[in-house]
């Protein structure tokens, strides 16, 4: 365990300690989502994802987010499971900071992901970013990403996102544009297009992909503060 991992755990523990001494616990929000993506030129290489999250509020300033997910890749029949925990500090109604830990298992290969994150809202805009260290039996990697969403009229939203993973052997990146719409108070559907790029051993491969899905949110805050963090989420299909 390196210094960045210790720092993330210490920060999450500090949030939890502050939360437990602050007051009663309540569920402030949560969500369940289903998504599908595939490479545009060969849809046999696809990805199904089922994600769930819940946020517990201890006070106006502190909360704890719990993540769980299952990912399945169609062509290779590889599957992945994920469990995550975020300790969150809400600076004010517009700004939140978090420290997170994710445990991801891909066919018996395990990854421990430790990182920090931040979110900011201003008028119709929402911004989110994170950086993390990935610890596996094969070595360490860096994981990070940014996202910006603009809320439009009639319940529509437009999101641009970029995520990357990098280690000594190569890197993987994912860029996507998503159009979503609230079809009811608690239900949101989306379509997205993007490009996934992989580089290893001097070979670069870039492929376009398409995706669709939906999410049902619940609670006073209609969802959770942050997205889930993991490696399988970056891959449109295998």
JSON list of N, CA and C in Angstrom, two decimals, residues 104-153:
[
{"chain": "A", "resi": 104, "resn": "UNK", "atom": "N", "xyz": [-12.71, -4.36, -7.17]},
{"chain": "A", "resi": 104, "resn": "UNK", "atom": "CA", "xyz": [-13.23, -4.89, -8.43]},
{"chain": "A", "resi": 104, "resn": "UNK", "atom": "C", "xyz": [-12.63, -6.27, -8.69]},
{"chain": "A", "resi": 105, "resn": "UNK", "atom": "N", "xyz": [-13.47, -7.21, -9.08]},
{"chain": "A", "resi": 105, "resn": "UNK", "atom": "CA", "xyz": [-13.05, -8.58, -9.37]},
{"chain": "A", "resi": 105, "resn": "UNK", "atom": "C", "xyz": [-13.43, -8.92, -10.80]},
{"chain": "A", "resi": 106, "resn": "UNK", "atom": "N", "xyz": [-12.43, -9.24, -11.62]},
{"chain": "A", "resi": 106, "resn": "UNK", "atom": "CA", "xyz": [-12.65, -9.61, -13.02]},
{"chain": "A", "resi": 106, "resn": "UNK", "atom": "C", "xyz": [-12.15, -11.04, -13.21]},
{"chain": "A", "resi": 107, "resn": "UNK", "atom": "N", "xyz": [-13.07, -11.99, -13.20]},
{"chain": "A", "resi": 107, "resn": "UNK", "atom": "CA", "xyz": [-12.71, -13.40, -13.40]},
{"chain": "A", "resi": 107, "resn": "UNK", "atom": "C", "xyz": [-11.62, -13.86, -12.43]},
{"chain": "A", "resi": 108, "resn": "UNK", "atom": "N", "xyz": [-11.70, -13.42, -11.18]},
{"chain": "A", "resi": 108, "resn": "UNK", "atom": "CA", "xyz": [-10.73, -13.81, -10.17]},
{"chain": "A", "resi": 108, "resn": "UNK", "atom": "C", "xyz": [-9.53, -12.90, -10.04]},
{"chain": "A", "resi": 109, "resn": "UNK", "atom": "N", "xyz": [-9.33, -12.00, -11.00]},
{"chain": "A", "resi": 109, "resn": "UNK", "atom": "CA", "xyz": [-8.26, -11.01, -10.90]},
{"chain": "A", "resi": 109, "resn": "UNK", "atom": "C", "xyz": [-8.81, -9.79, -10.16]},
{"chain": "A", "resi": 110, "resn": "UNK", "atom": "N", "xyz": [-8.17, -9.43, -9.05]},
{"chain": "A", "resi": 110, "resn": "UNK", "atom": "CA", "xyz": [-8.70, -8.40, -8.17]},
{"chain": "A", "resi": 110, "resn": "UNK", "atom": "C", "xyz": [-7.94, -7.09, -8.30]},
{"chain": "A", "resi": 111, "resn": "UNK", "atom": "N", "xyz": [-8.67, -5.99, -8.13]},
{"chain": "A", "resi": 111, "resn": "UNK", "atom": "CA", "xyz": [-8.08, -4.66, -8.16]},
{"chain": "A", "resi": 111, "resn": "UNK", "atom": "C", "xyz": [-8.60, -3.85, -6.99]},
{"chain": "A", "resi": 112, "resn": "UNK", "atom": "N", "xyz": [-7.70, -3.16, -6.29]},
{"chain": "A", "resi": 112, "resn": "UNK", "atom": "CA", "xyz": [-8.05, -2.21, -5.24]},
{"chain": "A", "resi": 112, "resn": "UNK", "atom": "C", "xyz": [-7.81, -0.81, -5.78]},
{"chain": "A", "resi": 113, "resn": "UNK", "atom": "N", "xyz": [-8.86, 0.01, -5.78]},
{"chain": "A", "resi": 113, "resn": "UNK", "atom": "CA", "xyz": [-8.80, 1.34, -6.36]},
{"chain": "A", "resi": 113, "resn": "UNK", "atom": "C", "xyz": [-9.03, 2.37, -5.26]},
{"chain": "A", "resi": 114, "resn": "UNK", "atom": "N", "xyz": [-8.05, 3.25, -5.05]},
{"chain": "A", "resi": 114, "resn": "UNK", "atom": "CA", "xyz": [-8.12, 4.29, -4.02]},
{"chain": "A", "resi": 114, "resn": "UNK", "atom": "C", "xyz": [-8.00, 5.64, -4.71]},
{"chain": "A", "resi": 115, "resn": "UNK", "atom": "N", "xyz": [-8.88, 6.60, -4.36]},
{"chain": "A", "resi": 115, "resn": "UNK", "atom": "CA", "xyz": [-8.77, 7.88, -5.02]},
{"chain": "A", "resi": 115, "resn": "UNK", "atom": "C", "xyz": [-9.53, 8.99, -4.33]},
{"chain": "A", "resi": 116, "resn": "UNK", "atom": "N", "xyz": [-9.46, 10.16, -4.94]},
{"chain": "A", "resi": 116, "resn": "UNK", "atom": "CA", "xyz": [-10.17, 11.35, -4.48]},
{"chain": "A", "resi": 116, "resn": "UNK", "atom": "C", "xyz": [-11.01, 11.89, -5.64]},
{"chain": "A", "resi": 117, "resn": "UNK", "atom": "N", "xyz": [-12.02, 12.68, -5.29]},
{"chain": "A", "resi": 117, "resn": "UNK", "atom": "CA", "xyz": [-12.96, 13.17, -6.30]},
{"chain": "A", "resi": 117, "resn": "UNK", "atom": "C", "xyz": [-13.56, 14.49, -5.86]},
{"chain": "A", "resi": 118, "resn": "UNK", "atom": "N", "xyz": [-14.15, 15.20, -6.81]},
{"chain": "A", "resi": 118, "resn": "UNK", "atom": "CA", "xyz": [-14.78, 16.48, -6.51]},
{"chain": "A", "resi": 118, "resn": "UNK", "atom": "C", "xyz": [-15.92, 16.72, -7.50]},
{"chain": "A", "resi": 119, "resn": "UNK", "atom": "N", "xyz": [-16.95, 17.41, -7.03]},
{"chain": "A", "resi": 119, "resn": "UNK", "atom": "CA", "xyz": [-18.07, 17.77, -7.88]},
{"chain": "A", "resi": 119, "resn": "UNK", "atom": "C", "xyz": [-18.51, 19.20, -7.62]},
{"chain": "A", "resi": 120, "resn": "UNK", "atom": "N", "xyz": [-19.01, 19.85, -8.68]},
{"chain": "A", "resi": 120, "resn": "UNK", "atom": "CA", "xyz": [-19.41, 21.26, -8.56]},
{"chain": "A", "resi": 120, "resn": "UNK", "atom": "C", "xyz": [-20.61, 21.51, -9.46]},
{"chain": "A", "resi": 121, "resn": "UNK", "atom": "N", "xyz": [-21.59, 22.25, -8.97]},
{"chain": "A", "resi": 121, "resn": "UNK", "atom": "CA", "xyz": [-22.77, 22.62, -9.75]},
{"chain": "A", "resi": 121, "resn": "UNK", "atom": "C", "xyz": [-22.91, 24.14, -9.77]},
{"chain": "A", "resi": 122, "resn": "UNK", "atom": "N", "xyz": [-23.20, 24.67, -10.96]},
{"chain": "A", "resi": 122, "resn": "UNK", "atom": "CA", "xyz": [-23.46, 26.10, -11.10]},
{"chain": "A", "resi": 122, "resn": "UNK", "atom": "C", "xyz": [-24.50, 26.30, -12.20]},
{"chain": "A", "resi": 123, "resn": "UNK", "atom": "N", "xyz": [-25.62, 26.86, -11.83]},
{"chain": "A", "resi": 123, "resn": "UNK", "atom": "CA", "xyz": [-26.74, 27.07, -12.73]},
{"chain": "A", "resi": 123, "resn": "UNK", "atom": "C", "xyz": [-27.11, 25.77, -13.44]},
{"chain": "A", "resi": 124, "resn": "UNK", "atom": "N", "xyz": [-27.03, 25.73, -14.78]},
{"chain": "A", "resi": 124, "resn": "UNK", "atom": "CA", "xyz": [-27.41, 24.51, -15.52]},
{"chain": "A", "resi": 124, "resn": "UNK", "atom": "C", "xyz": [-26.26, 23.52, -15.67]},
{"chain": "A", "resi": 125, "resn": "UNK", "atom": "N", "xyz": [-25.09, 23.82, -15.11]},
{"chain": "A", "resi": 125, "resn": "UNK", "atom": "CA", "xyz": [-23.91, 22.99, -15.32]},
{"chain": "A", "resi": 125, "resn": "UNK", "atom": "C", "xyz": [-23.61, 22.11, -14.11]},
{"chain": "A", "resi": 126, "resn": "UNK", "atom": "N", "xyz": [-23.13, 20.89, -14.38]},
{"chain": "A", "resi": 126, "resn": "UNK", "atom": "CA", "xyz": [-22.61, 19.99, -13.35]},
{"chain": "A", "resi": 126, "resn": "UNK", "atom": "C", "xyz": [-21.24, 19.48, -13.79]},
{"chain": "A", "resi": 127, "resn": "UNK", "atom": "N", "xyz": [-20.26, 19.56, -12.90]},
{"chain": "A", "resi": 127, "resn": "UNK", "atom": "CA", "xyz": [-18.90, 19.11, -13.20]},
{"chain": "A", "resi": 127, "resn": "UNK", "atom": "C", "xyz": [-18.48, 18.06, -12.18]},
{"chain": "A", "resi": 128, "resn": "UNK", "atom": "N", "xyz": [-17.67, 17.10, -12.64]},
{"chain": "A", "resi": 128, "resn": "UNK", "atom": "CA", "xyz": [-17.18, 16.04, -11.75]},
{"chain": "A", "resi": 128, "resn": "UNK", "atom": "C", "xyz": [-15.83, 15.56, -12.25]},
{"chain": "A", "resi": 129, "resn": "UNK", "atom": "N", "xyz": [-14.92, 15.27, -11.32]},
{"chain": "A", "resi": 129, "resn": "UNK", "atom": "CA", "xyz": [-13.61, 14.76, -11.69]},
{"chain": "A", "resi": 129, "resn": "UNK", "atom": "C", "xyz": [-13.04, 13.88, -10.60]},
{"chain": "A", "resi": 130, "resn": "UNK", "atom": "N", "xyz": [-12.13, 12.99, -10.98]},
{"chain": "A", "resi": 130, "resn": "UNK", "atom": "CA", "xyz": [-11.52, 12.08, -10.01]},
{"chain": "A", "resi": 130, "resn": "UNK", "atom": "C", "xyz": [-10.15, 11.65, -10.48]},
{"chain": "A", "resi": 131, "resn": "UNK", "atom": "N", "xyz": [-9.33, 11.19, -9.55]},
{"chain": "A", "resi": 131, "resn": "UNK", "atom": "CA", "xyz": [-8.02, 10.60, -9.83]},
{"chain": "A", "resi": 131, "resn": "UNK", "atom": "C", "xyz": [-7.80, 9.49, -8.82]},
{"chain": "A", "resi": 132, "resn": "UNK", "atom": "N", "xyz": [-7.21, 8.37, -9.28]},
{"chain": "A", "resi": 132, "resn": "UNK", "atom": "CA", "xyz": [-7.09, 7.21, -8.39]},
{"chain": "A", "resi": 132, "resn": "UNK", "atom": "C", "xyz": [-5.86, 6.39, -8.73]},
{"chain": "A", "resi": 133, "resn": "UNK", "atom": "N", "xyz": [-5.44, 5.60, -7.75]},
{"chain": "A", "resi": 133, "resn": "UNK", "atom": "CA", "xyz": [-4.39, 4.61, -7.94]},
{"chain": "A", "resi": 133, "resn": "UNK", "atom": "C", "xyz": [-5.04, 3.22, -7.94]},
{"chain": "A", "resi": 134, "resn": "UNK", "atom": "N", "xyz": [-4.66, 2.40, -8.91]},
{"chain": "A", "resi": 134, "resn": "UNK", "atom": "CA", "xyz": [-5.18, 1.04, -9.04]},
{"chain": "A", "resi": 134, "resn": "UNK", "atom": "C", "xyz": [-4.08, 0.06, -8.65]},
{"chain": "A", "resi": 135, "resn": "UNK", "atom": "N", "xyz": [-4.35, -0.77, -7.66]},
{"chain": "A", "resi": 135, "resn": "UNK", "atom": "CA", "xyz": [-3.38, -1.74, -7.17]},
{"chain": "A", "resi": 135, "resn": "UNK", "atom": "C", "xyz": [-3.86, -3.14, -7.54]},
{"chain": "A", "resi": 136, "resn": "UNK", "atom": "N", "xyz": [-3.08, -3.85, -8.39]},
{"chain": "A", "resi": 136, "resn": "UNK", "atom": "CA", "xyz": [-3.40, -5.22, -8.79]},
{"chain": "A", "resi": 136, "resn": "UNK", "atom": "C", "xyz": [-2.18, -6.10, -8.59]},
{"chain": "A", "resi": 137, "resn": "UNK", "atom": "N", "xyz": [-2.38, -7.40, -8.74]},
{"chain": "A", "resi": 137, "resn": "UNK", "atom": "CA", "xyz": [-1.26, -8.35, -8.63]},
{"chain": "A", "resi": 137, "resn": "UNK", "atom": "C", "xyz": [-0.25, -8.15, -9.75]},
{"chain": "A", "resi": 138, "resn": "UNK", "atom": "N", "xyz": [-0.69, -7.55, -10.86]},
{"chain": "A", "resi": 138, "resn": "UNK", "atom": "CA", "xyz": [0.20, -7.33, -12.01]},
{"chain": "A", "resi": 138, "resn": "UNK", "atom": "C", "xyz": [0.94, -6.00, -11.93]},
{"chain": "A", "resi": 139, "resn": "UNK", "atom": "N", "xyz": [0.59, -5.16, -10.95]},
{"chain": "A", "resi": 139, "resn": "UNK", "atom": "CA", "xyz": [1.25, -3.87, -10.81]},
{"chain": "A", "resi": 139, "resn": "UNK", "atom": "C", "xyz": [0.25, -2.76, -10.57]},
{"chain": "A", "resi": 140, "resn": "UNK", "atom": "N", "xyz": [0.77, -1.54, -10.54]},
{"chain": "A", "resi": 140, "resn": "UNK", "atom": "CA", "xyz": [-0.06, -0.37, -10.27]},
{"chain": "A", "resi": 140, "resn": "UNK", "atom": "C", "xyz": [-0.42, 0.35, -11.56]},
{"chain": "A", "resi": 141, "resn": "UNK", "atom": "N", "xyz": [-1.52, 1.10, -11.50]},
{"chain": "A", "resi": 141, "resn": "UNK", "atom": "CA", "xyz": [-1.96, 1.91, -12.63]},
{"chain": "A", "resi": 141, "resn": "UNK", "atom": "C", "xyz": [-2.61, 3.17, -12.10]},
{"chain": "A", "resi": 142, "resn": "UNK", "atom": "N", "xyz": [-2.77, 4.14, -12.97]},
{"chain": "A", "resi": 142, "resn": "UNK", "atom": "CA", "xyz": [-3.45, 5.39, -12.64]},
{"chain": "A", "resi": 142, "resn": "UNK", "atom": "C", "xyz": [-4.77, 5.45, -13.39]},
{"chain": "A", "resi": 143, "resn": "UNK", "atom": "N", "xyz": [-5.81, 5.84, -12.67]},
{"chain": "A", "resi": 143, "resn": "UNK", "atom": "CA", "xyz": [-7.15, 5.94, -13.24]},
{"chain": "A", "resi": 143, "resn": "UNK", "atom": "C", "xyz": [-7.67, 7.35, -12.98]},
{"chain": "A", "resi": 144, "resn": "UNK", "atom": "N", "xyz": [-8.30, 7.97, -13.98]},
{"chain": "A", "resi": 144, "resn": "UNK", "atom": "CA", "xyz": [-8.82, 9.31, -13.78]},
{"chain": "A", "resi": 144, "resn": "UNK", "atom": "C", "xyz": [-9.85, 9.68, -14.83]},
{"chain": "A", "resi": 145, "resn": "UNK", "atom": "N", "xyz": [-10.58, 10.76, -14.55]},
{"chain": "A", "resi": 145, "resn": "UNK", "atom": "CA", "xyz": [-11.58, 11.18, -15.51]},
{"chain": "A", "resi": 145, "resn": "UNK", "atom": "C", "xyz": [-12.24, 12.49, -15.13]},
{"chain": "A", "resi": 146, "resn": "UNK", "atom": "N", "xyz": [-12.90, 13.10, -16.12]},
{"chain": "A", "resi": 146, "resn": "UNK", "atom": "CA", "xyz": [-13.66, 14.34, -15.92]},
{"chain": "A", "resi": 146, "resn": "UNK", "atom": "C", "xyz": [-14.99, 14.22, -16.66]},
{"chain": "A", "resi": 147, "resn": "UNK", "atom": "N", "xyz": [-15.98, 14.97, -16.18]},
{"chain": "A", "resi": 147, "resn": "UNK", "atom": "CA", "xyz": [-17.30, 14.94, -16.79]},
{"chain": "A", "resi": 147, "resn": "UNK", "atom": "C", "xyz": [-17.97, 16.29, -16.61]},
{"chain": "A", "resi": 148, "resn": "UNK", "atom": "N", "xyz": [-18.69, 16.73, -17.65]},
{"chain": "A", "resi": 148, "resn": "UNK", "atom": "CA", "xyz": [-19.47, 17.96, -17.56]},
{"chain": "A", "resi": 148, "resn": "UNK", "atom": "C", "xyz": [-20.84, 17.72, -18.19]},
{"chain": "A", "resi": 149, "resn": "UNK", "atom": "N", "xyz": [-21.89, 18.13, -17.49]},
{"chain": "A", "resi": 149, "resn": "UNK", "atom": "CA", "xyz": [-23.26, 17.96, -17.99]},
{"chain": "A", "resi": 149, "resn": "UNK", "atom": "C", "xyz": [-23.96, 19.31, -18.01]},
{"chain": "A", "resi": 150, "resn": "UNK", "atom": "N", "xyz": [-24.68, 19.57, -19.11]},
{"chain": "A", "resi": 150, "resn": "UNK", "atom": "CA", "xyz": [-25.47, 20.79, -19.25]},
{"chain": "A", "resi": 150, "resn": "UNK", "atom": "C", "xyz": [-26.94, 20.41, -19.29]},
{"chain": "A", "resi": 151, "resn": "UNK", "atom": "N", "xyz": [-27.72, 20.97, -18.38]},
{"chain": "A", "resi": 151, "resn": "UNK", "atom": "CA", "xyz": [-29.14, 20.68, -18.31]},
{"chain": "A", "resi": 151, "resn": "UNK", "atom": "C", "xyz": [-29.92, 21.62, -19.22]},
{"chain": "A", "resi": 152, "resn": "UNK", "atom": "N", "xyz": [-30.65, 21.04, -20.16]},
{"chain": "A", "resi": 152, "resn": "UNK", "atom": "CA", "xyz": [-31.40, 21.82, -21.13]},
{"chain": "A", "resi": 152, "resn": "UNK", "atom": "C", "xyz": [-32.89, 21.80, -20.77]},
{"chain": "A", "resi": 153, "resn": "UNK", "atom": "N", "xyz": [-33.69, 22.39, -21.64]},
{"chain": "A", "resi": 153, "resn": "UNK", "atom": "CA", "xyz": [-35.13, 22.44, -21.42]},
{"chain": "A", "resi": 153, "resn": "UNK", "atom": "C", "xyz": [-35.78, 21.10, -21.73]}
]
